[in-house]
Amino acid sequence: MRLGIDIGGTKTDAVAVDESGALAERIRLPTGFGHAAVVETAVAAVSRLGELTGLAPGGFQSIGVGIPGMVDATSGHVAHAVNLGLDRLELGGMLAGRLGVGVRVENDVKAAALGASHLLGLTGTVAFLNLGTGMAAGIVVDGRLWRGSTGIAGEIGHLPVDPEGPLCACGQRGCLETLASGSGIARQWPTDDPFPVRALYAASEGGDPAARAIAARLAVGIAAAVRVLVLTVDPATVVIGGGLSHLGERLLGEVHEVLHDWERTSPFLASLDLPGRVRLVPEGSPVAALGAALVGEN
């Protein structure tokens, strides 16, 4: 039995996975804010899953954690997880000290890439495109994460596509993330709705021209991210996940439409079959927690 924990900004999703890779138990907890609270949240998740499975921490084959921010997968050090109130935290070491067993820590998007690849039974090279507050991708090659030389592989949200565009949180202008992410939509379409893209689509369906233009740019931005991933790492499948993926088939259809438009004017892109490579993560699937369980051995 393997245990995986996905520590999010507001909730923590934790799973126990059996030897066949199937989900055995799943729990959700509110995530604490700050160094001590985040550690306590993870410990509580292990304790609760231990009660459900009848296993002590040392009885699990492996324990893995996925968390936002800059993560050193070797040391378990986490930095710049702003939404969790973390500047620098030796999460792996602190959890190992509390639990008495080794714990592997990985960036949450990279963990989700591993989980999506496993859940969908994908082989070869797979890209997981996470469209949440920001935009980032995780790359899996032959069942193993590809992190790059410094762990920055997949940070395509910070590729500038418009030098005169809005200022990005990274300090550059016109990054992909400013077009196709939750924060990008919230900036372009201010609303009291906690899910701004929902309000945007409602206004677009109501005929608002500004909303339609923003929704169109969103589809173009996501399509551009797919194109970047295919042209750089050539994945057989690009799986779209994250908060914006809850828009479902409508979003996927609009992205496909953009990709097909590009194919009509570019025989080169047409030869790559970009639309045929893109799919959505199954709704409600705990891919990040599942991937965290697998990270324990990856």
mmCIF file of N, CA and C in Angstrom, residues 217-262:
data_model
loop_
_atom_site.group_PDB
_atom_site.id
_atom_site.type_symbol
_atom_site.label_atom_id
_atom_site.label_comp_id
_atom_site.label_asym_id
_atom_site.label_seq_id
_atom_site.Cartn_x
_atom_site.Cartn_y
_atom_site.Cartn_z
ATOM 1 N N ARG A 217 -9.455 34.443 -26.482
ATOM 2 C CA ARG A 217 -8.021 34.503 -26.166
ATOM 3 C C ARG A 217 -7.611 33.359 -25.246
ATOM 4 N N LEU A 218 -8.520 32.976 -24.351
ATOM 5 C CA LEU A 218 -8.239 31.841 -23.475
ATOM 6 C C LEU A 218 -7.999 30.581 -24.297
ATOM 7 N N ALA A 219 -8.871 30.310 -25.253
ATOM 8 C CA ALA A 219 -8.718 29.119 -26.095
ATOM 9 C C ALA A 219 -7.429 29.179 -26.899
ATOM 10 N N VAL A 220 -7.097 30.358 -27.408
ATOM 11 C CA VAL A 220 -5.857 30.514 -28.177
ATOM 12 C C VAL A 220 -4.648 30.281 -27.269
ATOM 13 N N GLY A 221 -4.698 30.803 -26.037
ATOM 14 C CA GLY A 221 -3.584 30.616 -25.112
ATOM 15 C C GLY A 221 -3.362 29.158 -24.757
ATOM 16 N N ILE A 222 -4.452 28.424 -24.531
ATOM 17 C CA ILE A 222 -4.319 26.998 -24.213
ATOM 18 C C ILE A 222 -3.793 26.235 -25.429
ATOM 19 N N ALA A 223 -4.315 26.568 -26.607
ATOM 20 C CA ALA A 223 -3.834 25.928 -27.833
ATOM 21 C C ALA A 223 -2.347 26.206 -28.039
ATOM 22 N N ALA A 224 -1.926 27.436 -27.740
ATOM 23 C CA ALA A 224 -0.511 27.782 -27.867
ATOM 24 C C ALA A 224 0.342 26.956 -26.914
ATOM 25 N N ALA A 225 -0.176 26.705 -25.708
ATOM 26 C CA ALA A 225 0.554 25.879 -24.751
ATOM 27 C C ALA A 225 0.684 24.445 -25.265
ATOM 28 N N VAL A 226 -0.384 23.929 -25.849
ATOM 29 C CA VAL A 226 -0.329 22.587 -26.443
ATOM 30 C C VAL A 226 0.722 22.545 -27.545
ATOM 31 N N ARG A 227 0.720 23.559 -28.397
ATOM 32 C CA ARG A 227 1.689 23.612 -29.500
ATOM 33 C C ARG A 227 3.121 23.649 -28.962
ATOM 34 N N VAL A 228 3.365 24.449 -27.942
ATOM 35 C CA VAL A 228 4.702 24.523 -27.344
ATOM 36 C C VAL A 228 5.141 23.155 -26.825
ATOM 37 N N LEU A 229 4.246 22.478 -26.120
ATOM 38 C CA LEU A 229 4.593 21.169 -25.565
ATOM 39 C C LEU A 229 4.907 20.157 -26.660
ATOM 40 N N VAL A 230 4.100 20.150 -27.708
ATOM 41 C CA VAL A 230 4.332 19.191 -28.790
ATOM 42 C C VAL A 230 5.635 19.497 -29.527
ATOM 43 N N LEU A 231 5.914 20.777 -29.755
ATOM 44 C CA LEU A 231 7.117 21.146 -30.498
ATOM 45 C C LEU A 231 8.394 21.015 -29.677
ATOM 46 N N THR A 232 8.283 20.938 -28.356
ATOM 47 C CA THR A 232 9.479 20.828 -27.527
ATOM 48 C C THR A 232 9.738 19.414 -27.020
ATOM 49 N N VAL A 233 8.700 18.704 -26.570
ATOM 50 C CA VAL A 233 8.933 17.360 -26.024
ATOM 51 C C VAL A 233 8.176 16.264 -26.769
ATOM 52 N N ASP A 234 7.325 16.646 -27.718
ATOM 53 C CA ASP A 234 6.628 15.691 -28.589
ATOM 54 C C ASP A 234 5.865 14.606 -27.826
ATOM 55 N N PRO A 235 5.000 14.998 -26.882
ATOM 56 C CA PRO A 235 4.227 13.973 -26.163
ATOM 57 C C PRO A 235 3.163 13.359 -27.060
ATOM 58 N N ALA A 236 2.905 12.088 -26.849
ATOM 59 C CA ALA A 236 1.816 11.443 -27.584
ATOM 60 C C ALA A 236 0.476 11.971 -27.121
ATOM 61 N N THR A 237 0.411 12.368 -25.831
ATOM 62 C CA THR A 237 -0.833 12.868 -25.254
ATOM 63 C C THR A 237 -0.556 14.094 -24.396
ATOM 64 N N VAL A 238 -1.400 15.117 -24.540
ATOM 65 C CA VAL A 238 -1.386 16.274 -23.648
ATOM 66 C C VAL A 238 -2.692 16.224 -22.863
ATOM 67 N N VAL A 239 -2.588 15.999 -21.569
ATOM 68 C CA VAL A 239 -3.761 15.904 -20.702
ATOM 69 C C VAL A 239 -3.973 17.260 -20.026
ATOM 70 N N ILE A 240 -5.146 17.846 -20.205
ATOM 71 C CA ILE A 240 -5.455 19.134 -19.595
ATOM 72 C C ILE A 240 -6.154 18.912 -18.258
ATOM 73 N N GLY A 241 -5.594 19.511 -17.217
ATOM 74 C CA GLY A 241 -6.178 19.415 -15.884
ATOM 75 C C GLY A 241 -6.141 20.761 -15.194
ATOM 76 N N GLY A 242 -6.425 20.776 -13.902
ATOM 77 C CA GLY A 242 -6.471 22.023 -13.164
ATOM 78 C C GLY A 242 -7.875 22.607 -13.150
ATOM 79 N N GLY A 243 -8.037 23.712 -12.441
ATOM 80 C CA GLY A 243 -9.360 24.298 -12.242
ATOM 81 C C GLY A 243 -10.104 24.622 -13.514
ATOM 82 N N LEU A 244 -9.422 25.142 -14.522
ATOM 83 C CA LEU A 244 -10.108 25.516 -15.757
ATOM 84 C C LEU A 244 -10.620 24.297 -16.515
ATOM 85 N N SER A 245 -10.042 23.131 -16.247
ATOM 86 C CA SER A 245 -10.492 21.925 -16.948
ATOM 87 C C SER A 245 -11.918 21.549 -16.558
ATOM 88 N N HIS A 246 -12.449 22.121 -15.449
ATOM 89 C CA HIS A 246 -13.821 21.836 -15.043
ATOM 90 C C HIS A 246 -14.831 22.392 -16.046
ATOM 91 N N LEU A 247 -14.385 23.261 -16.951
ATOM 92 C CA LEU A 247 -15.273 23.732 -18.016
ATOM 93 C C LEU A 247 -15.623 22.593 -18.965
ATOM 94 N N GLY A 248 -14.830 21.549 -18.939
ATOM 95 C CA GLY A 248 -15.165 20.323 -19.657
ATOM 96 C C GLY A 248 -15.085 20.386 -21.158
ATOM 97 N N GLU A 249 -16.036 19.688 -21.792
ATOM 98 C CA GLU A 249 -15.988 19.496 -23.235
ATOM 99 C C GLU A 249 -16.114 20.807 -24.007
ATOM 100 N N ARG A 250 -16.780 21.795 -23.421
ATOM 101 C CA ARG A 250 -16.873 23.069 -24.139
ATOM 102 C C ARG A 250 -15.480 23.673 -24.327
ATOM 103 N N LEU A 251 -14.696 23.697 -23.251
ATOM 104 C CA LEU A 251 -13.341 24.232 -23.345
ATOM 105 C C LEU A 251 -12.515 23.409 -24.320
ATOM 106 N N LEU A 252 -12.590 22.087 -24.213
ATOM 107 C CA LEU A 252 -11.821 21.226 -25.102
ATOM 108 C C LEU A 252 -12.214 21.467 -26.554
ATOM 109 N N GLY A 253 -13.509 21.626 -26.800
ATOM 110 C CA GLY A 253 -13.970 21.877 -28.167
ATOM 111 C C GLY A 253 -13.427 23.177 -28.726
ATOM 112 N N GLU A 254 -13.368 24.216 -27.904
ATOM 113 C CA GLU A 254 -12.855 25.504 -28.375
ATOM 114 C C GLU A 254 -11.354 25.433 -28.655
ATOM 115 N N VAL A 255 -10.630 24.692 -27.830
ATOM 116 C CA VAL A 255 -9.194 24.511 -28.066
ATOM 117 C C VAL A 255 -8.976 23.721 -29.356
ATOM 118 N N HIS A 256 -9.751 22.663 -29.542
ATOM 119 C CA HIS A 256 -9.659 21.883 -30.783
ATOM 120 C C HIS A 256 -9.941 22.759 -32.001
ATOM 121 N N GLU A 257 -10.916 23.655 -31.871
ATOM 122 C CA GLU A 257 -11.279 24.526 -32.985
ATOM 123 C C GLU A 257 -10.104 25.415 -33.387
ATOM 124 N N VAL A 258 -9.405 25.967 -32.391
ATOM 125 C CA VAL A 258 -8.232 26.797 -32.683
ATOM 126 C C VAL A 258 -7.147 25.968 -33.363
ATOM 127 N N LEU A 259 -6.900 24.787 -32.830
ATOM 128 C CA LEU A 259 -5.863 23.930 -33.413
ATOM 129 C C LEU A 259 -6.200 23.543 -34.847
ATOM 130 N N HIS A 260 -7.466 23.247 -35.114
ATOM 131 C CA HIS A 260 -7.877 22.917 -36.485
ATOM 132 C C HIS A 260 -7.705 24.125 -37.411
ATOM 133 N N ASP A 261 -7.992 25.328 -36.909
ATOM 134 C CA ASP A 261 -7.792 26.536 -37.717
ATOM 135 C C ASP A 261 -6.332 26.688 -38.109
ATOM 136 N N TRP A 262 -5.446 26.437 -37.165
ATOM 137 C CA TRP A 262 -4.016 26.530 -37.466
ATOM 138 C C TRP A 262 -3.598 25.479 -38.495
#
